[in-house]
Short mmCIF file of C-alpha atoms and ligand atoms in Angstrom, two decimals:
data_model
loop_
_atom_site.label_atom_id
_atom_site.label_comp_id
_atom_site.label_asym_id
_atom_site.label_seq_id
_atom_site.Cartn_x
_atom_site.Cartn_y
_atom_site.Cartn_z
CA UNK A 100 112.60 110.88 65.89
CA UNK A 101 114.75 112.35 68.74
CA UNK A 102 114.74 109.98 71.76
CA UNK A 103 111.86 111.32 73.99
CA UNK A 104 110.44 107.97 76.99
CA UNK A 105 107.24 109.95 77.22
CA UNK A 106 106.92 110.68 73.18
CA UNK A 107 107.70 107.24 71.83
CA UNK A 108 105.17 105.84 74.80
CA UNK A 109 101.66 105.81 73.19
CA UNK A 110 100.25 104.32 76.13
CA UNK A 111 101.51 107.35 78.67
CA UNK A 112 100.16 109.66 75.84
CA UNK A 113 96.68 107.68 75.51
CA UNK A 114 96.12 107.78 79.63
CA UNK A 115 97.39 111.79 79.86
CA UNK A 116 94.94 112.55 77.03
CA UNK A 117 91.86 110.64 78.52
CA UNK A 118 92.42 111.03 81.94
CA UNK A 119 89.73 113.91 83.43
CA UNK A 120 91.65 115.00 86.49
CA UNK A 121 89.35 118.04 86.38
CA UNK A 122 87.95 117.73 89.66
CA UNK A 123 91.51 116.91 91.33
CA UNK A 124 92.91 119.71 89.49
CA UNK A 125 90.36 121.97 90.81
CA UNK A 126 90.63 120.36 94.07
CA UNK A 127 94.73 121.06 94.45
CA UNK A 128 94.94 124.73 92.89
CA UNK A 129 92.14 125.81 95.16
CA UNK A 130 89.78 127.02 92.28
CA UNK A 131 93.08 127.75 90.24
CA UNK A 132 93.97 131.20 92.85
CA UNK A 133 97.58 129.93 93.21
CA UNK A 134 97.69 131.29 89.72
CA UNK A 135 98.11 135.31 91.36
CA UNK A 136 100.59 133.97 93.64
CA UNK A 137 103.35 131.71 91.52
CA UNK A 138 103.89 132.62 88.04
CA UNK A 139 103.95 128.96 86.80
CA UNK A 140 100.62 128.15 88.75
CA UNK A 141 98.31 126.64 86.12
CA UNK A 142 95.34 129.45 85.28
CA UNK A 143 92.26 126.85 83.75
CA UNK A 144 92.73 123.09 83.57
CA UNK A 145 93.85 123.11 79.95
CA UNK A 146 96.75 125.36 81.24
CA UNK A 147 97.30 122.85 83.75
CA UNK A 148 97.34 119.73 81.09
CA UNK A 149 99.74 121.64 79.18
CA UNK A 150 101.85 122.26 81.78
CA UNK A 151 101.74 118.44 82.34
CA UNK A 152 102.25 117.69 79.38
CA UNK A 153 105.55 119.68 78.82
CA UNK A 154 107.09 118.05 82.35
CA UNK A 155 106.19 115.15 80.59
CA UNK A 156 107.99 115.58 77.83
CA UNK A 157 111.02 116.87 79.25
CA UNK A 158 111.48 114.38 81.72
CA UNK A 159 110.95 112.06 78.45
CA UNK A 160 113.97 114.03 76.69
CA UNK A 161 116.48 113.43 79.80
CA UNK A 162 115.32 109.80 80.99
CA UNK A 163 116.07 109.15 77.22
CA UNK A 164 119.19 111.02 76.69
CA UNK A 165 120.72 111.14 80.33
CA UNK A 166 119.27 108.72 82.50
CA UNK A 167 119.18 105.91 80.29
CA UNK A 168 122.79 105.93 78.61
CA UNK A 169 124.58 105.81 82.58
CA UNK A 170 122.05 103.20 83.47
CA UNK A 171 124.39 100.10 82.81
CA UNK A 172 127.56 102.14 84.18
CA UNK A 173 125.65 102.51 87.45
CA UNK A 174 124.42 98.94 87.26
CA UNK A 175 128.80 97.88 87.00
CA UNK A 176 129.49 100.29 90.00
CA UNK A 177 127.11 100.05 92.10
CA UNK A 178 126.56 102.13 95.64
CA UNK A 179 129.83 102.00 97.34
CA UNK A 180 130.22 102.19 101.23
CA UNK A 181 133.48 103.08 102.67
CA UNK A 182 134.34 105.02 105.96
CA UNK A 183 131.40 104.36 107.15
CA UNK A 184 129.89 106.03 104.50
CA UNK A 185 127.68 104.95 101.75
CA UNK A 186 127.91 107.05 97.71
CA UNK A 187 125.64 106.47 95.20
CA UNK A 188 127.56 105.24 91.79
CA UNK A 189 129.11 108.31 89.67
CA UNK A 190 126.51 107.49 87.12
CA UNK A 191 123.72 107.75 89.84
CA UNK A 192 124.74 111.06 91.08
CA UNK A 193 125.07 112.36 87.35
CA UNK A 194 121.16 111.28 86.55
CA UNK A 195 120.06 112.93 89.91
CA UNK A 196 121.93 116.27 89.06
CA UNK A 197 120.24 115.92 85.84
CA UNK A 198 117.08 115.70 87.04
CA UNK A 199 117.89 118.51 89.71
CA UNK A 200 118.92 120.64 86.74
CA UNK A 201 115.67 120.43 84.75
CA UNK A 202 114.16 120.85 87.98
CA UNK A 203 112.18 117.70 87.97
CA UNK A 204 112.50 116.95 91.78
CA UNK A 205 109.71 117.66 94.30
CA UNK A 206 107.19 118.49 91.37
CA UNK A 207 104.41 116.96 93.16
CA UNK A 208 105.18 119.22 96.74
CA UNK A 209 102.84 121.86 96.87
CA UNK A 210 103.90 125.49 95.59
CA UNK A 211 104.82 126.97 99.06
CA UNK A 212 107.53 124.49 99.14
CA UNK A 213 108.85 124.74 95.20
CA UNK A 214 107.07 122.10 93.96
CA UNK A 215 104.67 122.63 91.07
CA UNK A 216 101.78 120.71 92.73
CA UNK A 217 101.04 117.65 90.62
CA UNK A 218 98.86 115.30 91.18
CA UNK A 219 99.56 111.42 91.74
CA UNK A 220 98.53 110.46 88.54
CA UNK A 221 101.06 112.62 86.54
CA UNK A 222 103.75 111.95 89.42
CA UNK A 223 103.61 107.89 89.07
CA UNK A 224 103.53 108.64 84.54
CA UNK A 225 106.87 110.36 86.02
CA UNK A 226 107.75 107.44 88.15
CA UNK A 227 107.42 105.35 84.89
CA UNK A 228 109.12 107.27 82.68
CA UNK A 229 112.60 107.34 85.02
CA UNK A 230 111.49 103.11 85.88
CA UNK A 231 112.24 102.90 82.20
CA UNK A 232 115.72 104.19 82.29
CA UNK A 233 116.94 103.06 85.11
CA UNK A 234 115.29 100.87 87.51
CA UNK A 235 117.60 101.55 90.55
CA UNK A 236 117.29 105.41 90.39
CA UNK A 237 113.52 105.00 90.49
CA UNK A 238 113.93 104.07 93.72
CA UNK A 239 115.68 107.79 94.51
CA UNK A 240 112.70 109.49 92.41
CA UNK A 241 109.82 107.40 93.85
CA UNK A 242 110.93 107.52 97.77
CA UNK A 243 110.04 111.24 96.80
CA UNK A 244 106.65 109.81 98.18
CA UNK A 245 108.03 110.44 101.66
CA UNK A 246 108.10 113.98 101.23
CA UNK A 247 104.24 113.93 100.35
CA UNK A 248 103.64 111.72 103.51
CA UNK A 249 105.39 114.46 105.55
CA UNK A 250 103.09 116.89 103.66
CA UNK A 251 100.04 115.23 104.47
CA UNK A 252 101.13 114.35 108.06
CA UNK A 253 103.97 116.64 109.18
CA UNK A 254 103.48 119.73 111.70
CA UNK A 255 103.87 122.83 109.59
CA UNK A 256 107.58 123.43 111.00
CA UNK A 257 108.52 119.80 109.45
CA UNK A 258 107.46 120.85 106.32
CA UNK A 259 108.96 124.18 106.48
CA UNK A 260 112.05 122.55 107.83
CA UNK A 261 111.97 119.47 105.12
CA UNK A 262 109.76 120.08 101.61
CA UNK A 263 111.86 123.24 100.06
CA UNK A 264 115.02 120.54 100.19
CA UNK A 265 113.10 118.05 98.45
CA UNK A 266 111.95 120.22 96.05
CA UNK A 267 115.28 121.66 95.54
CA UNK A 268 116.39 117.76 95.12
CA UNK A 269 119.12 118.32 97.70
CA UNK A 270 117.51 115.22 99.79
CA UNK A 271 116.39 112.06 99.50
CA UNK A 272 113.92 109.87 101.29
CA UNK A 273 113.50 106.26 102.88
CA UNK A 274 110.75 104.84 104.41
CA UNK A 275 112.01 102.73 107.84
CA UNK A 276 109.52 99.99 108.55
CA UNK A 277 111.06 96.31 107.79
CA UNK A 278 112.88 94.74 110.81
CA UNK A 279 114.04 91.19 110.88
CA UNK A 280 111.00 90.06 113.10
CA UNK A 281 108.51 92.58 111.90
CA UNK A 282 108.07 92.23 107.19
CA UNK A 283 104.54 91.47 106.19
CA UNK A 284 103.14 92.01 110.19
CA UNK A 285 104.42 95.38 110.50
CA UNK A 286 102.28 95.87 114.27
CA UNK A 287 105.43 93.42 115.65
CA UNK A 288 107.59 96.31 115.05
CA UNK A 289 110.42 96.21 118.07
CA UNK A 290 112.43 99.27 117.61
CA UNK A 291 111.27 101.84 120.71
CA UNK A 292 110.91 105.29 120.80
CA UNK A 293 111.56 107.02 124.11
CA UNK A 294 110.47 110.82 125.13
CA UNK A 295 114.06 111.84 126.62
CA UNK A 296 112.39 114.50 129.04
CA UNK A 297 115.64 116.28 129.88
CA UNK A 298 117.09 116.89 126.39
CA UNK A 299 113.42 117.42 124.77
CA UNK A 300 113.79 114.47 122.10
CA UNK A 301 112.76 111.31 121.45
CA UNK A 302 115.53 108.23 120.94
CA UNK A 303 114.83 105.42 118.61
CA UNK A 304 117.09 102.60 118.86
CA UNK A 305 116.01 98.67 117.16
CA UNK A 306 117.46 96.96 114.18
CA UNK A 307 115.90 97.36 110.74
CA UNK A 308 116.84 95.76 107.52
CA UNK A 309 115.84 95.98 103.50
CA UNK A 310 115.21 99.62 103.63
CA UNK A 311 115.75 100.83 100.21
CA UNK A 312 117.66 104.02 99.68
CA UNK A 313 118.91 103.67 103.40
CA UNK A 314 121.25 106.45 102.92
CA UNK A 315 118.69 108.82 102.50
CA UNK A 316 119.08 112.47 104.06
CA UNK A 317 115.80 112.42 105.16
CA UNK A 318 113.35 108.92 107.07
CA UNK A 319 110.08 108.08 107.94
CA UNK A 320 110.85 105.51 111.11
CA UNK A 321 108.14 103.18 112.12
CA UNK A 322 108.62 102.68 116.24
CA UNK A 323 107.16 101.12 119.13
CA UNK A 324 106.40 104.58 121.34
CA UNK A 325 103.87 103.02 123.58
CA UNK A 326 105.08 101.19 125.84
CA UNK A 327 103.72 98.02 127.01
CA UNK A 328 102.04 97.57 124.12
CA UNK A 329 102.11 94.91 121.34
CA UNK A 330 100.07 95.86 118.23
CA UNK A 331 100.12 98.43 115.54
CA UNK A 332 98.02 100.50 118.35
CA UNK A 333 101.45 101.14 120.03
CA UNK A 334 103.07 102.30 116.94
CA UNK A 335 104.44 106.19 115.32
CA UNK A 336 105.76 107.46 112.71
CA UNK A 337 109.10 109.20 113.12
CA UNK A 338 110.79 112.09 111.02
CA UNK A 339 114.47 111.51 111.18
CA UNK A 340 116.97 112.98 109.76
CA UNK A 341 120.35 111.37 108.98
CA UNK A 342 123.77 113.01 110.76
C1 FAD B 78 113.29 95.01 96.92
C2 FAD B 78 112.78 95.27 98.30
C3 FAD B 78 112.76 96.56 98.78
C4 FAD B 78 112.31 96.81 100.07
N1 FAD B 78 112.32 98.09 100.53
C5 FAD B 78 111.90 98.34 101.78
C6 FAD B 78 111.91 99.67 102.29
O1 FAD B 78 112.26 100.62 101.61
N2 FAD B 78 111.51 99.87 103.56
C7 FAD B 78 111.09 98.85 104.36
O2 FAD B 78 110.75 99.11 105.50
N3 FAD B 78 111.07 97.58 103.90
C8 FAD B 78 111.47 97.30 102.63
N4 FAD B 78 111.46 96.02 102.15
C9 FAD B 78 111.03 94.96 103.02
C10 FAD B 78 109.64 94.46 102.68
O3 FAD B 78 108.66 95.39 103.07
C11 FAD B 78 109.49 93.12 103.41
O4 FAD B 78 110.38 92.22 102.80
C12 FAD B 78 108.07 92.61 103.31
O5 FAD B 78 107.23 93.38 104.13
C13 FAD B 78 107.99 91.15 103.74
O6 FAD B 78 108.56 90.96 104.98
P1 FAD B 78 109.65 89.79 105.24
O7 FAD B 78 110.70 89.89 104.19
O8 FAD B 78 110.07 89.88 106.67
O9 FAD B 78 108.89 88.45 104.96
P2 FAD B 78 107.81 87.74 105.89
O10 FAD B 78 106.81 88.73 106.35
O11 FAD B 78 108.54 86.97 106.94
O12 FAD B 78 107.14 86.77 104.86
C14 FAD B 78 107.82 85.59 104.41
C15 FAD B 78 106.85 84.80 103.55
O13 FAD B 78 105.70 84.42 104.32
C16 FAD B 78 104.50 84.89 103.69
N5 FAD B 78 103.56 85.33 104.72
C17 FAD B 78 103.77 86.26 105.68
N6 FAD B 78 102.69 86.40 106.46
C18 FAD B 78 101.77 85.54 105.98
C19 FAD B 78 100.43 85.23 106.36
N7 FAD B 78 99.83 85.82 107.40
N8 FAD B 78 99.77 84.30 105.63
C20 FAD B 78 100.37 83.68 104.58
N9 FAD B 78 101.64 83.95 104.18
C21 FAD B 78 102.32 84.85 104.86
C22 FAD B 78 104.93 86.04 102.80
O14 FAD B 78 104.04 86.20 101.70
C23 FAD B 78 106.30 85.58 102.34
O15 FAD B 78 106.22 84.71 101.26
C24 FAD B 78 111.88 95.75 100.88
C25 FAD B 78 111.89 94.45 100.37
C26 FAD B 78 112.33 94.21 99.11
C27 FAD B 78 112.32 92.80 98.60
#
């Protein structure tokens, strides 16, 4: 049998194929109307499933034949940081421009922003499928998860601004919390956001550590932009984007 990670996974195959995400499915393509709209919109639920299915199986075909074969090269050479600068391994880069290729990035972003509107379920089968081939590069694939948190949460300009590049896989995404005095109690967060009135922007300055994929294009910053206070109650969520 050719090398597929979602074909030779009966278990994958046994949760798609008894999973009922009819409601959720319903739910997320509005009664199935994004279907006039986007071409590729699902037009019943079994469309939808098959659709599924297919990602499925070609993220299966490339975790197996692309992802998988680079995975100890990009284990050897590792993330390199020079100049100031931090580059994924060669063998990291190749797996994400094979993933942008087959355009597996952003599926789970909504159709307004290029993706094809999955829901979790299928998106974490996906996250399993790429854990399999290479356990660093999840990380790259999974922090996609940021762009849904700035789809549930952003203004409609961030999203503009933000999803269609995640879709398009041209960014990735970190999620800022940790700092040395604030892990498992995240409402001891330090790091302070101020409202600079003149220039019209808030500055965040604090020290944070064991942020994976910290070289992301695109962060979710947990700060301190009440001030005075010392709890969670003081705390916001920041959309920054790296220089
Ligand atoms: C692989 C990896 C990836 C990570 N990626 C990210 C990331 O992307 N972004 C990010 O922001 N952070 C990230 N982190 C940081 C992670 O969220 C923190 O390590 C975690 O929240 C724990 O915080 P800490 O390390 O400061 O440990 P602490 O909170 O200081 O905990 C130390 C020990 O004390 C225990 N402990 C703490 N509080 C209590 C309590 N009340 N009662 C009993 N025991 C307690 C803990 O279980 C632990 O054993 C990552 C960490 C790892 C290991």
């Amino acid at each position: 049998m050719v090398d597929n990670f979602f074909l030779d996974n009966h278990d994958l195959q046994f949760h798609l194929d008894q999973i009922d995400l009819r409601e959720v499915v319903e739910v997320k393509e509005k009664g199935f109307s994004y279907a006039r709209q986007y071409p590729t919109a699902p037009r019943h639920y079994e469309d939808a499933r098959d659709n599924y299915r297919l990602l499925l199986e070609v993220l299966g075909d490339v975790s197996a034949n692309v992802i998988a074969p680079r995975a100890a090269d990009a284990d050897r050479e590792g993330a390199r940081f020079k100049d100031g600068k931090v580059t994924y391994a060669q063998a990291t880069q190749e797996a994400v421009a094979a993933l942008k290729q087959a355009e597996l990035m952003g599926v789970m972003l909504p159709w307004e922003y290029g993706g094809m509107n999955l829901p979790e379920t299928i998106y974490q089968m996906m996250v399993e499928i790429v854990s399999r081939a290479e356990a660093g590069l999840m990380t790259i694939f999974g922090l996609q998860e940021i762009a849904s948190t700035i789809n549930e949460y952003g203004s409609e300009e961030q999203k503009a601004s933000v999803l269609p590049r995640f879709a398009r896989g041209e960014v990735a995404g970190a999620m800022v919390l940790t700092e040395p005095e604030a892990g498992s109690n995240l409402g001891a967060v330090q790091t302070k956001a101020v409202y600079d009135e003149e220039a019209g922007v808030w500055r965040i300055s604090g020290v944070k550590r064991f942020i994976t994929n910290g070289v992301a294009e695109i962060m979710v910053v947990l700060a301190r932009s009440e001030e005075g206070t010392t709890d969670a109650r003081g705390l916001s969520l920041f959309l920054v984007e790296r220089d």
